[in-house]
Tab-separated table of C-alpha atoms in Angstrom:
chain	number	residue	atom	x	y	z
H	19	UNK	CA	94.813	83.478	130.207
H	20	UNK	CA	96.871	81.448	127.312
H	21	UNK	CA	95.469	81.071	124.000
H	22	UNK	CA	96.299	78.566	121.623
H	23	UNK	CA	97.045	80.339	118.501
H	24	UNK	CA	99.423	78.890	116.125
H	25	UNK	CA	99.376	81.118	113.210
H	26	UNK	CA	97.015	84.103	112.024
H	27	UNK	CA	93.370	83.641	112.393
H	28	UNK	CA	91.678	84.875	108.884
H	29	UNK	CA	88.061	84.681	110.242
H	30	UNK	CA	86.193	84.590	113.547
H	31	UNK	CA	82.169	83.748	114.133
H	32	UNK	CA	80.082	84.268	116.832
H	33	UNK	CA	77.441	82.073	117.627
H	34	UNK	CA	74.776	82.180	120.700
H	35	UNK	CA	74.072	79.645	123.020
H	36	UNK	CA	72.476	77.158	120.723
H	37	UNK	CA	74.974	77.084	117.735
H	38	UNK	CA	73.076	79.753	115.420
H	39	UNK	CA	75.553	81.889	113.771
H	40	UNK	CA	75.255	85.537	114.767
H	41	UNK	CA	78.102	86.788	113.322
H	42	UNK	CA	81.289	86.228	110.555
H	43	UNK	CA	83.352	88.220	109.883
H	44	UNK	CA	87.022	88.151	107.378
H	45	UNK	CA	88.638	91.475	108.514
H	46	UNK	CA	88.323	94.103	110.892
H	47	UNK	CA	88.655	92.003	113.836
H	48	UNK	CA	91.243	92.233	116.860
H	49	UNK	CA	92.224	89.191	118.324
H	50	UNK	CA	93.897	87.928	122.139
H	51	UNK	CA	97.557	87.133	121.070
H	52	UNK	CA	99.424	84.473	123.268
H	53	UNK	CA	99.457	86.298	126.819
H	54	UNK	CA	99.048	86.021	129.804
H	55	UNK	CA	97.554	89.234	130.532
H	56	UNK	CA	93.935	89.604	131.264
H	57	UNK	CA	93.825	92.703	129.215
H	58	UNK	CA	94.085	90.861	126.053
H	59	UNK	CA	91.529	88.292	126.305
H	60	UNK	CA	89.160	90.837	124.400
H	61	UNK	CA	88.127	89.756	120.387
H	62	UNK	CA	87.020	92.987	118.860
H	63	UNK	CA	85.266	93.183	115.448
H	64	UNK	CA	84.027	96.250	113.914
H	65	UNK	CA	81.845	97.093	110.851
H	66	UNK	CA	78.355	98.411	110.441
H	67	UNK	CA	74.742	96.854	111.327
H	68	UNK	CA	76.059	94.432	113.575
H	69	UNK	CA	73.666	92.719	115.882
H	70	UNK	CA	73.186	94.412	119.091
H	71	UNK	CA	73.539	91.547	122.088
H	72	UNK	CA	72.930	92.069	125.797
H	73	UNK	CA	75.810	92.803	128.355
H	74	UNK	CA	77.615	89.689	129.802
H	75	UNK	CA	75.464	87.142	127.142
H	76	UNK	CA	77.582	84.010	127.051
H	77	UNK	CA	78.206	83.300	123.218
H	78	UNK	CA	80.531	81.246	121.454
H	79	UNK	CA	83.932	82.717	119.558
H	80	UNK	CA	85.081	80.640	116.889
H	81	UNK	CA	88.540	81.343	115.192
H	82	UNK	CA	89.994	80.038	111.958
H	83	UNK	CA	93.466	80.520	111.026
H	84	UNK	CA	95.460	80.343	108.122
H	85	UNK	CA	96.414	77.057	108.488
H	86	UNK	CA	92.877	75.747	108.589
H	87	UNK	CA	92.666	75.287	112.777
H	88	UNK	CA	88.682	76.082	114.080
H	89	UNK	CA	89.042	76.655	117.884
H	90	UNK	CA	85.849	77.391	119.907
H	91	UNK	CA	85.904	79.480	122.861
H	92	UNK	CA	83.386	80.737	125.352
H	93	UNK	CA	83.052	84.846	125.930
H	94	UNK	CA	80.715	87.087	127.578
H	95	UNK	CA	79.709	90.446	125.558
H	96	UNK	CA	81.190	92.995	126.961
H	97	UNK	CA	80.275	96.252	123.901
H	98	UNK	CA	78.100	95.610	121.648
H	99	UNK	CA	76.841	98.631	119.379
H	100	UNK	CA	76.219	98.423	115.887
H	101	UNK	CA	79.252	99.530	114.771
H	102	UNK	CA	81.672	97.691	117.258
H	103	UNK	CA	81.307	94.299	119.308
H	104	UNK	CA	83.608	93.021	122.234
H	105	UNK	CA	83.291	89.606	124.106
H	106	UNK	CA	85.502	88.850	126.595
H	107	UNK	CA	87.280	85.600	126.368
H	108	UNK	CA	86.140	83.385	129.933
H	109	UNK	CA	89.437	82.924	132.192
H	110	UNK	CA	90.875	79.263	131.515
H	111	UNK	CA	89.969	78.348	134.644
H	112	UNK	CA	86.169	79.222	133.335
H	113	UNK	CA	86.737	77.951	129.742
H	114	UNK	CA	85.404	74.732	127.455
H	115	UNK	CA	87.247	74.453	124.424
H	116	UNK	CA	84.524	72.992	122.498
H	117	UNK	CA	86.527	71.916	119.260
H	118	UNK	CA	89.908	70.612	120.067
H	119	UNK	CA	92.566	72.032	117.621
H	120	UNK	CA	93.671	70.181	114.869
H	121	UNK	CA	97.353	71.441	114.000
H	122	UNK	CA	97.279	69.672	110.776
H	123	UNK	CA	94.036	69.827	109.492
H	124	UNK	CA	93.983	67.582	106.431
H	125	UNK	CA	91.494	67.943	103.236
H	126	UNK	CA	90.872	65.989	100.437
H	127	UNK	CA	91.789	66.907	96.743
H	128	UNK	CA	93.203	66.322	93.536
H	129	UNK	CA	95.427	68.624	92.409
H	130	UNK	CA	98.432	68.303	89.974
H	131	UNK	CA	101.766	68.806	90.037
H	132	UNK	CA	105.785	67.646	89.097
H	133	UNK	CA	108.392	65.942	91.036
H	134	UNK	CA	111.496	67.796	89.517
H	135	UNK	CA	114.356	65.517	90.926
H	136	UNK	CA	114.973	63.818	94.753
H	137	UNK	CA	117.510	62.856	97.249
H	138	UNK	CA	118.308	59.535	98.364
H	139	UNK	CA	121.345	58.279	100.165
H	140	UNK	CA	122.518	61.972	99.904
H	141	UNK	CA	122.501	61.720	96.226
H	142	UNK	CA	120.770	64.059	94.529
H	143	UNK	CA	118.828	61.896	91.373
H	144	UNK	CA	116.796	64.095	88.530
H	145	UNK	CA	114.545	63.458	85.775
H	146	UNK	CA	115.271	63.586	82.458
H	147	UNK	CA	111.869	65.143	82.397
H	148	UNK	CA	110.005	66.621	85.624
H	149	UNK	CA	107.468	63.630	86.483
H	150	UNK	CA	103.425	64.094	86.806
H	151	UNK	CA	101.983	63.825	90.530
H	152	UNK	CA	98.768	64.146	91.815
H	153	UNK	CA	97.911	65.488	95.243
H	154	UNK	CA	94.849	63.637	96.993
H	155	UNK	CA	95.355	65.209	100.322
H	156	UNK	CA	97.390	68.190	101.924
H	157	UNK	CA	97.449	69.916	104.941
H	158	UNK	CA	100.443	72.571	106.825
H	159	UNK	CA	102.466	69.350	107.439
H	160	UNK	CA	102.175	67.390	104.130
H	161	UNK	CA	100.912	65.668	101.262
H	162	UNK	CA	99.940	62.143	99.696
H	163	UNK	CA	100.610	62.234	96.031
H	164	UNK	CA	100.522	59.443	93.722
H	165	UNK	CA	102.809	59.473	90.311
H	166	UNK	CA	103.095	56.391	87.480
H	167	UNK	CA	105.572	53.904	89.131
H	168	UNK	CA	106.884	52.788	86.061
H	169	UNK	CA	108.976	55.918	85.711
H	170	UNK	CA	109.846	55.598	89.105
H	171	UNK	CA	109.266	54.185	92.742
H	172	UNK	CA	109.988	56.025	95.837
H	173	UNK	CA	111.311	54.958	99.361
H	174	UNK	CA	110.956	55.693	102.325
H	175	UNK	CA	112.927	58.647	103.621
H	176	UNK	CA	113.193	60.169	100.257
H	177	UNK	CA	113.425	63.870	99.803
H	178	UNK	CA	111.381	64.870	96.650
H	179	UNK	CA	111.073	68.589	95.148
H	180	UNK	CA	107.744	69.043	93.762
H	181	UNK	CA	105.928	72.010	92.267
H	182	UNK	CA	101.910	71.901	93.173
H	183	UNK	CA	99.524	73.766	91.021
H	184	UNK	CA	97.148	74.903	94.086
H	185	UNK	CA	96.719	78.351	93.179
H	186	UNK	CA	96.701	79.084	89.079
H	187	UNK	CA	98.870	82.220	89.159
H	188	UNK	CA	101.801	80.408	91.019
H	189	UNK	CA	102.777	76.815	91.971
H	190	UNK	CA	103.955	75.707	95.385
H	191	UNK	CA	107.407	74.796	95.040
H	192	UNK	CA	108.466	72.722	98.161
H	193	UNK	CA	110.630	70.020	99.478
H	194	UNK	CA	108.598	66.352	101.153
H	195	UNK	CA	110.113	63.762	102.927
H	196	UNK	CA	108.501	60.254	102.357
H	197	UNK	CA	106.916	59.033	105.392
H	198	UNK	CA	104.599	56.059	103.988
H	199	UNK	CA	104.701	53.767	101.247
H	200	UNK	CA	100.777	52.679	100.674
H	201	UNK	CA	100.057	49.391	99.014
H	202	UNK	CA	96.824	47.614	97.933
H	203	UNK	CA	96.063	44.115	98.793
H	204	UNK	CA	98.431	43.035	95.630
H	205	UNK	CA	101.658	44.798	96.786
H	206	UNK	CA	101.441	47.550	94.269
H	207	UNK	CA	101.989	51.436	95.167
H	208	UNK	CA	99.252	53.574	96.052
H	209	UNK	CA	101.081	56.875	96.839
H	210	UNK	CA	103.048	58.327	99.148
H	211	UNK	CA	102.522	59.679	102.253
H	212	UNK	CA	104.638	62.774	102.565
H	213	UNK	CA	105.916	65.858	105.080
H	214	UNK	CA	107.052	69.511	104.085
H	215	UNK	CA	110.355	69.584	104.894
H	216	UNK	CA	111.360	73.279	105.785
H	217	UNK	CA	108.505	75.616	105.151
H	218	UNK	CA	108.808	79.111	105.022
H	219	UNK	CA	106.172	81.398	106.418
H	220	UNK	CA	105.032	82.646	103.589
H	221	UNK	CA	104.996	79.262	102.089
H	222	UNK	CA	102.773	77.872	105.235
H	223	UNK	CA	100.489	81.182	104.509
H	224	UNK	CA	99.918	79.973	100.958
H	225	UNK	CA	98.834	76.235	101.751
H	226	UNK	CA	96.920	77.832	104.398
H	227	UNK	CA	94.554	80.018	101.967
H	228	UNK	CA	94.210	77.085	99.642
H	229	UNK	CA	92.923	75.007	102.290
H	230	UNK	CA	90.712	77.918	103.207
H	231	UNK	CA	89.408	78.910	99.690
H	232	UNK	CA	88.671	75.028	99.389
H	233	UNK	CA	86.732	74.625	102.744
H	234	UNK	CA	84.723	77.579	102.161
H	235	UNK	CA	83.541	76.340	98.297
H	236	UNK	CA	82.505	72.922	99.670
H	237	UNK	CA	80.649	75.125	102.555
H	238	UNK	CA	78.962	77.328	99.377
H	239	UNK	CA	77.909	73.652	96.985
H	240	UNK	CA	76.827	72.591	100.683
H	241	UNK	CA	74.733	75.400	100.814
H	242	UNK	CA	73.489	75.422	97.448
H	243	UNK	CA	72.526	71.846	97.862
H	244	UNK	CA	70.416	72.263	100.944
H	245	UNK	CA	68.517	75.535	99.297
H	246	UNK	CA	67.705	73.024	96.489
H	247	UNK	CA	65.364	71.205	99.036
């Protein structure tokens, strides 16, 4: 068995056989690390009052990871007690992945930020003053930010610094690399398509929780929204 995990998984649901949510859970959970070994195709999770399911019921697993992947799997129950459920992940031979896995998965914001200097030509160009962006989208591999093109225009292959205000206590301070230049129907800029150059792990974590904490407040107005009816 090979699993497809590409970085930590911060939540896992179980759902039964028609899609109803049995189970969520944010910690206490054990999951199957890339192996090959049959012995660790078991997701544990362990609390209190969880729902009591019947040996060898097929449910659902689904896993989210930091960086905002969702992949679906198909187990069978193998404990389930209210204090502790196992479900064995199906053989790959046996398995459907039901939600392919997005490595990028890409959200829609607008956050601001600064471009505080960028390379070009191997020239390293600054600012007299660091220069206002706004981020529209981001995911693990980049951004597209827009900025006022009268106080500058980038090109492709640029390397910019920027500092994104994601999370209020501390910005993301990172490095892009201009990818696309988007126009309108006139010629004029739209923004820039862009890709982290260079992450660090603990830089991927942080994008990864902000894409999180932003998914799960449009899944709570979603919610709130549907109670209202």
């Amino acid at each position: 068995m090979r699993l497809i995990f590409g970085s930590k998984v911060i939540k896992v649901e179980v759902l039964d056989e028609k899609g109803a949510l049995l189970l969520a859970s944010e910690k206490n959970f054990v999951v199957p690390k890339n192996s090959s070994s049959d012995d660790n195709g078991i997701v544990m999770i362990k609390g209190k009052g969880l729902p009591e399911l019947d040996h060898n019921r097929i449910v659902s697993v689904v896993m989210t990871t930091k960086s905002g992947d969702r992949i679906k799997y198909i187990g069978a129950v193998a404990v389930s007690m209210n204090v502790q459920l196992n479900i064995q992940i199906m053989r790959s031979n046996d398995n459907k992945v039901l939600e392919e896995r997005r490595r990028f998965f890409k959200i829609k914001i607008s956050e601001t930020g600064k471009a505080l200097f960028y390379v070009r030509d191997e020239k390293n160009i600054r600012f007299d003053e660091p220069v206002a962006i706004e981020v529209l989208d981001i995911n693990v591999g980049g951004v597209f930010l827009t900025c006022d093109t009268e106080i500058v225009e980038f090109v492709l292959d640029d390397l910019i610094c920027v500092e994104i205000s994601l999370f209020e206590e501390y910005p993301l301070n990172a490095a892009v690399r201009v990818l696309r230049v988007q126009r309108d129907s006139d010629g004029s800029i739209k923004g820039y398509g862009c890709e982290f150059q260079g992450l660090t792990a603990a830089q991927e974590d942080y994008i990864g929780r902000y894409i999180y904490k932003v998914q799960s407040e449009e899944r709570q107005r979603e919610a709130a929204r549907e109670g209202m009816f």
